[in-house]
Amino acid sequence: MIWPSHGSNPQYLYEAMDKQMPEERIDFSANINPLGPPRELKDRWGSLFQYISDYPDPLASLLKSKLAATEGIKETQILVGNGGAELITLIGRMIAGKHALIIQPAFSEYEEACRVNHCTVSYHQLVPGDWDLNLEALSEKLKAADVVFFCNPNNPTGVYYPSAIVEEMIKKCHIHSCLLIMDEAFYDFACDYQSIVPFIGKASNVVVLRSMTKMFSIPGLRLGYMMASEGLIERAKALKPHWSVNVLALKAGEWCLDSEEHVRLTKNLIRQERARLVQFYQQLDFEVSPSSVNFYLLRDPSIDVQLPLFRFLLEKGIIPRHTMNFPGLEGKWLRFAIKGPKDNDVLMEAMRQWRKDR
């Protein structure tokens, strides 16, 4: 069967599994803020209608100005894109024909962008358990690589690697003349996040990718940005389609940056629910990745490939993210988003029944 390559859009998953999709369901496959969009965006949504007759600003000047002030860098070190996916696509075009090393498991679009641009692709595998980066082994692989993709916090494990490890990685990449693509799509869910943005001004071989769709729950609008040296930003900008970011997304992005309280409330909710879920899973002898963000990997250690559990949950209208297309996982884990207490209660009750029936 052909597995859907992303979470969300569960109709394609049920179709691939040859199952009828229940009318009542909870989608745990998309890692979106359970609180939804911030109030600032909800309250002003009606005013966006006046902008749809205007062409969007191709330079995203106002949004870049706010981002630059927030991050303490120059506007010329920022490129706004149609979600992280567009920016990954641009990077793929920038490195066409090069040797890309991907730290796995990871977001599948890194490899897709590399393959379509005729890159040689190799892997550095994180080992299940503590998901250690193993910098010594990674350093050896960097010798042959032109670029390395590293998702931090990692998707799908949720593990966050602190800035001391990242700094060492940046040094090793510099020694081996390797471009480091650091995808921080979920950085704002990590309570102990330590910014690596200051390294952009010191190292010309670092690109930081950010998504605004996850924390602010606006995946339908598509919005993200990359931060890098002015030279790298200019190279990426030259490959970017004109007006690829619509005017509604740009305006929403400006307002979302004023939503500090929304971010604080989200982090508190995620931290509380994650702790509650982990305690529950440990009591029922499930294995869970040591996540620091709004999703986690889970497996029933009594079975190898988790398809029986996956099918059981789908029949109950509970939709995890399969891991069939994550190299190194191949279905041995399932990924779940952390949702609000009510939805998490439904999930836990289903997991109790799974344990009871086995």
Short mmCIF file of C-alpha atoms in Angstrom, two decimals:
data_model
loop_
_atom_site.label_atom_id
_atom_site.label_comp_id
_atom_site.label_asym_id
_atom_site.label_seq_id
_atom_site.Cartn_x
_atom_site.Cartn_y
_atom_site.Cartn_z
CA MET A 1 0.00 0.00 0.00
CA ILE A 2 1.00 3.64 -0.48
CA TRP A 3 1.17 5.38 2.89
CA PRO A 4 0.25 9.09 3.10
CA SER A 5 3.49 11.02 3.53
CA HIS A 6 2.12 13.55 6.06
CA GLY A 7 -0.18 13.82 9.00
CA SER A 8 -3.60 15.53 8.79
CA ASN A 9 -6.02 14.87 5.88
CA PRO A 10 -7.09 11.57 7.51
CA GLN A 11 -9.43 10.68 4.64
CA TYR A 12 -6.38 9.58 2.63
CA LEU A 13 -5.15 7.41 5.47
CA TYR A 14 -8.46 5.59 5.87
CA GLU A 15 -8.63 5.17 2.10
CA ALA A 16 -5.14 3.64 2.03
CA MET A 17 -6.07 1.33 4.92
CA ASP A 18 -9.33 0.38 3.16
CA LYS A 19 -11.35 1.46 6.19
CA GLN A 20 -14.48 3.55 6.60
CA MET A 21 -13.64 6.84 8.31
CA PRO A 22 -15.78 7.32 11.46
CA GLU A 23 -17.92 10.44 11.62
CA GLU A 24 -16.55 11.21 15.10
CA ARG A 25 -12.77 11.26 15.19
CA ILE A 26 -9.82 13.00 16.81
CA ASP A 27 -6.78 13.71 14.66
CA PHE A 28 -3.58 13.26 16.67
CA SER A 29 -1.46 13.15 13.51
CA ALA A 30 -1.00 16.93 13.06
CA ASN A 31 1.17 18.75 15.63
CA ILE A 32 -0.88 21.93 15.87
CA ASN A 33 -1.53 24.07 18.96
CA PRO A 34 -4.61 22.60 20.73
CA LEU A 35 -5.64 26.11 21.84
CA GLY A 36 -6.14 27.14 18.22
CA PRO A 37 -5.19 30.55 16.78
CA PRO A 38 -4.46 33.42 19.18
CA ARG A 39 -7.22 35.80 20.24
CA GLU A 40 -5.45 38.69 18.50
CA LEU A 41 -6.01 36.94 15.19
CA LYS A 42 -9.58 35.82 15.94
CA ASP A 43 -10.68 39.30 17.03
CA ARG A 44 -9.26 41.00 13.91
CA TRP A 45 -10.05 38.30 11.36
CA GLY A 46 -12.98 40.20 9.86
CA SER A 47 -10.75 43.16 9.00
CA LEU A 48 -8.64 40.99 6.69
CA PHE A 49 -11.28 41.17 3.95
CA GLN A 50 -10.17 44.67 3.01
CA TYR A 51 -6.73 43.37 2.02
CA ILE A 52 -7.71 40.66 -0.47
CA SER A 53 -7.93 43.16 -3.35
CA ASP A 54 -4.28 44.14 -2.83
CA TYR A 55 -1.19 42.36 -4.04
CA PRO A 56 0.92 41.15 -1.11
CA ASP A 57 4.22 42.81 -0.33
CA PRO A 58 6.78 40.53 -2.09
CA LEU A 59 9.43 41.61 0.43
CA ALA A 60 7.22 41.03 3.50
CA SER A 61 8.76 44.21 4.89
CA LEU A 62 6.52 44.74 7.94
CA LEU A 63 6.70 41.13 9.06
CA LYS A 64 10.47 41.01 8.56
CA SER A 65 10.86 44.21 10.55
CA LYS A 66 9.02 42.68 13.52
CA LEU A 67 10.95 39.41 13.22
CA ALA A 68 14.29 41.24 13.03
CA ALA A 69 13.47 43.25 16.15
CA THR A 70 12.38 40.09 18.00
CA GLU A 71 15.45 38.05 17.02
CA GLY A 72 18.04 40.83 17.16
CA ILE A 73 19.23 40.42 13.56
CA LYS A 74 19.03 42.41 10.33
CA GLU A 75 16.02 42.29 8.03
CA THR A 76 18.43 41.29 5.25
CA GLN A 77 19.10 38.07 7.19
CA ILE A 78 15.46 36.94 6.98
CA LEU A 79 13.40 35.43 4.16
CA VAL A 80 9.66 34.86 4.62
CA GLY A 81 8.12 31.90 2.83
CA ASN A 82 4.90 30.02 2.15
CA GLY A 83 5.37 27.75 5.15
CA GLY A 84 8.52 25.81 5.98
CA ALA A 85 7.83 23.55 2.99
CA GLU A 86 8.54 26.31 0.46
CA LEU A 87 11.78 27.22 2.22
CA ILE A 88 12.91 23.59 2.26
CA THR A 89 12.15 23.45 -1.47
CA LEU A 90 14.29 26.56 -2.06
CA ILE A 91 17.16 25.02 -0.12
CA GLY A 92 16.85 21.87 -2.22
CA ARG A 93 17.30 23.98 -5.34
CA MET A 94 20.26 25.81 -3.75
CA ILE A 95 22.11 22.56 -3.08
CA ALA A 96 21.21 20.79 -6.32
CA GLY A 97 23.62 17.95 -7.12
CA LYS A 98 25.33 18.11 -3.72
CA HIS A 99 25.73 15.46 -1.02
CA ALA A 100 23.09 15.89 1.68
CA LEU A 101 23.28 14.19 5.07
CA ILE A 102 19.95 13.90 6.93
CA ILE A 103 19.82 13.20 10.65
CA GLN A 104 17.05 10.62 10.90
CA PRO A 105 14.29 10.17 11.83
CA ALA A 106 13.23 13.48 10.33
CA PHE A 107 10.62 15.37 8.37
CA SER A 108 10.25 13.57 5.03
CA GLU A 109 10.34 16.73 2.91
CA TYR A 110 14.10 17.18 3.43
CA GLU A 111 14.79 14.05 1.44
CA GLU A 112 12.08 14.79 -1.12
CA ALA A 113 13.58 18.23 -1.81
CA CYS A 114 17.06 16.72 -2.12
CA ARG A 115 16.06 13.82 -4.38
CA VAL A 116 14.13 15.98 -6.84
CA ASN A 117 17.24 18.17 -7.16
CA HIS A 118 19.51 15.18 -7.86
CA CYS A 119 21.36 15.27 -4.56
CA THR A 120 23.18 12.28 -3.12
CA VAL A 121 21.46 11.48 0.18
CA SER A 122 22.87 9.65 3.20
CA TYR A 123 21.64 9.24 6.78
CA HIS A 124 22.91 9.64 10.30
CA GLN A 125 20.59 7.61 12.51
CA LEU A 126 19.49 8.56 16.01
CA VAL A 127 19.28 5.47 18.22
CA PRO A 128 15.87 4.80 19.84
CA GLY A 129 15.88 5.18 23.59
CA ASP A 130 17.69 8.37 24.48
CA TRP A 131 17.95 9.35 20.76
CA ASP A 132 21.56 10.44 21.28
CA LEU A 133 23.09 12.52 18.48
CA ASN A 134 26.50 10.76 18.71
CA LEU A 135 28.57 13.73 17.53
CA GLU A 136 31.72 11.66 17.07
CA ALA A 137 30.09 9.36 14.51
CA LEU A 138 28.32 12.33 12.91
CA SER A 139 31.61 14.17 12.47
CA GLU A 140 32.97 11.31 10.37
CA LYS A 141 29.95 11.47 8.06
CA LEU A 142 30.25 15.25 7.71
CA LYS A 143 33.57 14.79 5.91
CA ALA A 144 31.75 13.59 2.79
CA ALA A 145 28.71 15.90 3.07
CA ASP A 146 28.05 19.34 1.60
CA VAL A 147 24.95 19.99 3.70
CA VAL A 148 23.33 18.44 6.76
CA PHE A 149 19.66 18.67 7.76
CA PHE A 150 18.97 18.67 11.49
CA CYS A 151 15.50 19.10 13.00
CA ASN A 152 15.65 20.50 16.54
CA PRO A 153 13.39 19.88 18.41
CA ASN A 154 13.35 16.66 16.48
CA ASN A 155 10.29 15.61 14.51
CA PRO A 156 9.03 12.94 15.18
CA THR A 157 10.65 12.19 18.57
CA GLY A 158 10.08 15.61 20.18
CA VAL A 159 13.60 15.47 21.68
CA TYR A 160 15.27 18.86 22.09
CA TYR A 161 19.06 19.18 21.84
CA PRO A 162 20.47 22.13 23.87
CA SER A 163 22.59 24.91 22.40
CA ALA A 164 25.86 23.43 23.70
CA ILE A 165 25.36 20.40 21.44
CA VAL A 166 24.28 22.59 18.54
CA GLU A 167 27.32 24.85 18.97
CA GLU A 168 29.61 21.83 18.80
CA MET A 169 27.78 20.68 15.70
CA ILE A 170 28.20 24.11 14.07
CA LYS A 171 31.95 23.92 14.74
CA LYS A 172 32.21 20.47 13.18
CA CYS A 173 30.23 21.61 10.14
CA HIS A 174 32.57 24.59 9.77
CA ILE A 175 35.64 22.34 9.91
CA HIS A 176 34.24 20.15 7.14
CA SER A 177 32.88 23.08 5.05
CA CYS A 178 29.34 21.75 5.48
CA LEU A 179 26.17 23.85 5.41
CA LEU A 180 23.96 23.23 8.46
CA ILE A 181 20.20 23.48 7.93
CA MET A 182 18.66 23.74 11.40
CA ASP A 183 14.88 23.27 11.28
CA GLU A 184 13.32 24.80 14.41
CA ALA A 185 9.67 24.38 13.38
CA PHE A 186 8.70 23.53 16.99
CA TYR A 187 11.20 25.66 18.92
CA ASP A 188 8.49 27.80 20.52
CA PHE A 189 6.92 24.77 22.23
CA ALA A 190 10.16 23.95 24.09
CA CYS A 191 10.12 25.50 27.55
CA ASP A 192 13.92 25.28 27.86
CA TYR A 193 14.73 26.60 24.37
CA GLN A 194 18.11 28.31 23.97
CA SER A 195 18.39 30.48 20.88
CA ILE A 196 21.05 29.69 18.29
CA VAL A 197 20.15 32.75 16.19
CA PRO A 198 23.26 34.63 17.45
CA PHE A 199 25.39 32.06 15.60
CA ILE A 200 24.03 33.37 12.30
CA GLY A 201 26.18 36.46 12.64
CA LYS A 202 29.27 34.39 13.49
CA ALA A 203 28.95 31.47 11.07
CA SER A 204 28.09 31.80 7.39
CA ASN A 205 27.27 28.09 7.17
CA VAL A 206 24.11 28.10 9.33
CA VAL A 207 20.49 28.34 8.16
CA VAL A 208 17.67 28.40 10.73
CA LEU A 209 14.16 27.48 9.54
CA ARG A 210 11.06 28.48 11.50
CA SER A 211 7.35 27.77 11.08
CA MET A 212 4.55 30.00 12.33
CA THR A 213 1.79 27.51 11.50
CA LYS A 214 2.26 25.18 14.48
CA MET A 215 2.28 27.46 17.51
CA PHE A 216 -0.31 29.84 16.06
CA SER A 217 -2.47 27.10 14.52
CA ILE A 218 -2.60 28.61 11.02
CA PRO A 219 -1.51 25.72 8.75
CA GLY A 220 -4.19 26.71 6.25
CA LEU A 221 -2.50 30.08 5.72
CA ARG A 222 1.06 28.72 5.26
CA LEU A 223 3.74 30.92 6.82
CA GLY A 224 7.38 30.41 7.79
CA TYR A 225 10.75 32.13 7.61
CA MET A 226 14.44 31.37 7.37
CA MET A 227 17.35 33.21 8.98
CA ALA A 228 20.88 33.06 7.61
CA SER A 229 23.76 35.19 6.38
CA GLU A 230 22.86 37.90 3.89
CA GLY A 231 24.62 35.95 1.15
CA LEU A 232 22.57 32.79 1.72
CA ILE A 233 19.33 34.78 1.97
CA GLU A 234 20.05 36.45 -1.38
CA ARG A 235 20.69 33.07 -3.02
CA ALA A 236 17.41 31.67 -1.70
CA LYS A 237 15.45 34.83 -2.57
CA ALA A 238 16.61 34.61 -6.20
CA LEU A 239 14.89 31.20 -6.46
CA LYS A 240 11.65 32.19 -4.74
CA PRO A 241 8.47 32.77 -6.78
CA HIS A 242 7.09 36.31 -6.67
CA TRP A 243 4.16 36.82 -4.28
CA SER A 244 4.36 33.28 -2.93
CA VAL A 245 3.10 34.44 0.50
CA ASN A 246 -0.45 35.79 0.39
CA VAL A 247 -1.50 39.04 2.01
CA LEU A 248 -3.68 37.33 4.65
CA ALA A 249 -0.79 35.20 5.85
CA LEU A 250 1.51 38.22 6.07
CA LYS A 251 -0.97 40.24 8.09
CA ALA A 252 -1.77 37.27 10.34
CA GLY A 253 1.94 36.76 10.95
CA GLU A 254 2.35 40.37 12.09
CA TRP A 255 -0.50 39.99 14.58
CA CYS A 256 0.63 36.59 15.83
CA LEU A 257 3.99 38.03 16.87
CA ASP A 258 2.09 40.15 19.41
CA SER A 259 0.59 37.03 21.04
CA GLU A 260 3.06 36.43 23.89
CA GLU A 261 0.28 35.43 26.30
CA HIS A 262 -1.00 32.84 23.86
CA VAL A 263 2.47 31.29 23.66
CA ARG A 264 2.80 31.25 27.45
CA LEU A 265 -0.59 29.59 27.95
CA THR A 266 0.21 27.03 25.26
CA LYS A 267 3.52 26.05 26.83
CA ASN A 268 1.87 25.63 30.22
CA LEU A 269 -0.90 23.45 28.78
CA ILE A 270 1.52 21.28 26.80
CA ARG A 271 3.83 20.82 29.78
CA GLN A 272 0.96 19.75 32.06
CA GLU A 273 -0.65 17.40 29.54
CA ARG A 274 2.69 15.88 28.51
CA ALA A 275 3.51 15.05 32.13
CA ARG A 276 0.05 13.53 32.65
CA LEU A 277 0.31 11.41 29.50
CA VAL A 278 3.82 10.19 30.24
CA GLN A 279 2.84 9.10 33.76
CA PHE A 280 -0.17 7.27 32.36
CA TYR A 281 1.85 5.48 29.67
CA GLN A 282 4.51 4.41 32.12
CA GLN A 283 1.85 2.83 34.36
CA LEU A 284 0.58 0.80 31.39
CA ASP A 285 4.09 -0.18 30.22
CA PHE A 286 4.14 1.78 26.96
CA GLU A 287 7.44 3.25 25.74
CA VAL A 288 7.44 7.01 25.11
CA SER A 289 10.14 9.25 23.64
CA PRO A 290 11.53 11.92 26.04
CA SER A 291 9.78 14.77 24.25
CA SER A 292 10.10 18.43 25.20
CA VAL A 293 7.40 19.70 22.86
CA ASN A 294 3.80 19.11 21.73
CA PHE A 295 4.15 15.58 20.31
CA TYR A 296 5.85 12.30 21.15
CA LEU A 297 6.58 8.82 19.87
CA LEU A 298 4.92 5.83 21.50
CA ARG A 299 5.18 2.08 21.12
CA ASP A 300 3.79 -1.02 22.76
CA PRO A 301 6.96 -3.03 23.50
CA SER A 302 5.01 -6.30 23.29
CA ILE A 303 4.81 -5.92 19.50
CA ASP A 304 7.47 -4.89 16.98
CA VAL A 305 5.64 -3.10 14.15
CA GLN A 306 2.75 -1.13 15.67
CA LEU A 307 0.17 -1.85 12.96
CA PRO A 308 -2.22 -3.76 15.26
CA LEU A 309 -2.37 -0.82 17.67
CA PHE A 310 -2.62 1.61 14.75
CA ARG A 311 -5.63 -0.23 13.28
CA PHE A 312 -7.27 -0.53 16.71
CA LEU A 313 -7.08 3.24 17.23
CA LEU A 314 -8.25 4.10 13.70
CA GLU A 315 -11.37 1.99 14.21
CA LYS A 316 -12.12 4.08 17.30
CA GLY A 317 -11.70 7.34 15.39
CA ILE A 318 -8.33 8.09 17.01
CA ILE A 319 -5.79 9.01 14.35
CA PRO A 320 -2.07 8.78 15.19
CA ARG A 321 0.72 9.53 12.71
CA HIS A 322 2.18 6.37 11.20
CA THR A 323 5.98 6.17 10.94
CA MET A 324 6.27 3.94 7.89
CA ASN A 325 8.11 6.65 5.94
CA PHE A 326 10.55 7.64 8.72
CA PRO A 327 13.87 5.85 8.06
CA GLY A 328 14.93 4.00 11.18
CA LEU A 329 11.38 3.77 12.53
CA GLU A 330 9.46 1.98 9.75
CA GLY A 331 6.28 1.56 11.74
CA LYS A 332 7.88 0.52 15.03
CA TRP A 333 6.52 3.66 16.71
CA LEU A 334 3.44 5.88 16.42
CA ARG A 335 3.49 9.65 16.78
CA PHE A 336 0.82 11.55 18.71
CA ALA A 337 0.18 15.26 19.03
CA ILE A 338 -0.54 16.55 22.52
CA LYS A 339 -4.07 17.92 22.54
CA GLY A 340 -6.33 19.39 25.21
CA PRO A 341 -7.35 17.41 28.33
CA LYS A 342 -10.68 16.18 26.90
CA ASP A 343 -9.14 14.71 23.74
CA ASN A 344 -6.20 13.25 25.67
CA ASP A 345 -8.68 11.58 28.04
CA VAL A 346 -10.35 9.87 25.06
CA LEU A 347 -6.96 8.63 23.88
CA MET A 348 -6.02 7.30 27.31
CA GLU A 349 -9.30 5.45 27.64
CA ALA A 350 -8.65 3.76 24.29
CA MET A 351 -5.16 2.77 25.40
CA ARG A 352 -6.59 1.29 28.60
CA GLN A 353 -8.96 -0.80 26.52
CA TRP A 354 -6.06 -1.91 24.26
CA ARG A 355 -4.14 -3.12 27.30
CA LYS A 356 -7.21 -4.78 28.82
CA ASP A 357 -8.01 -6.68 25.61
CA ARG A 358 -4.51 -8.05 25.10
#
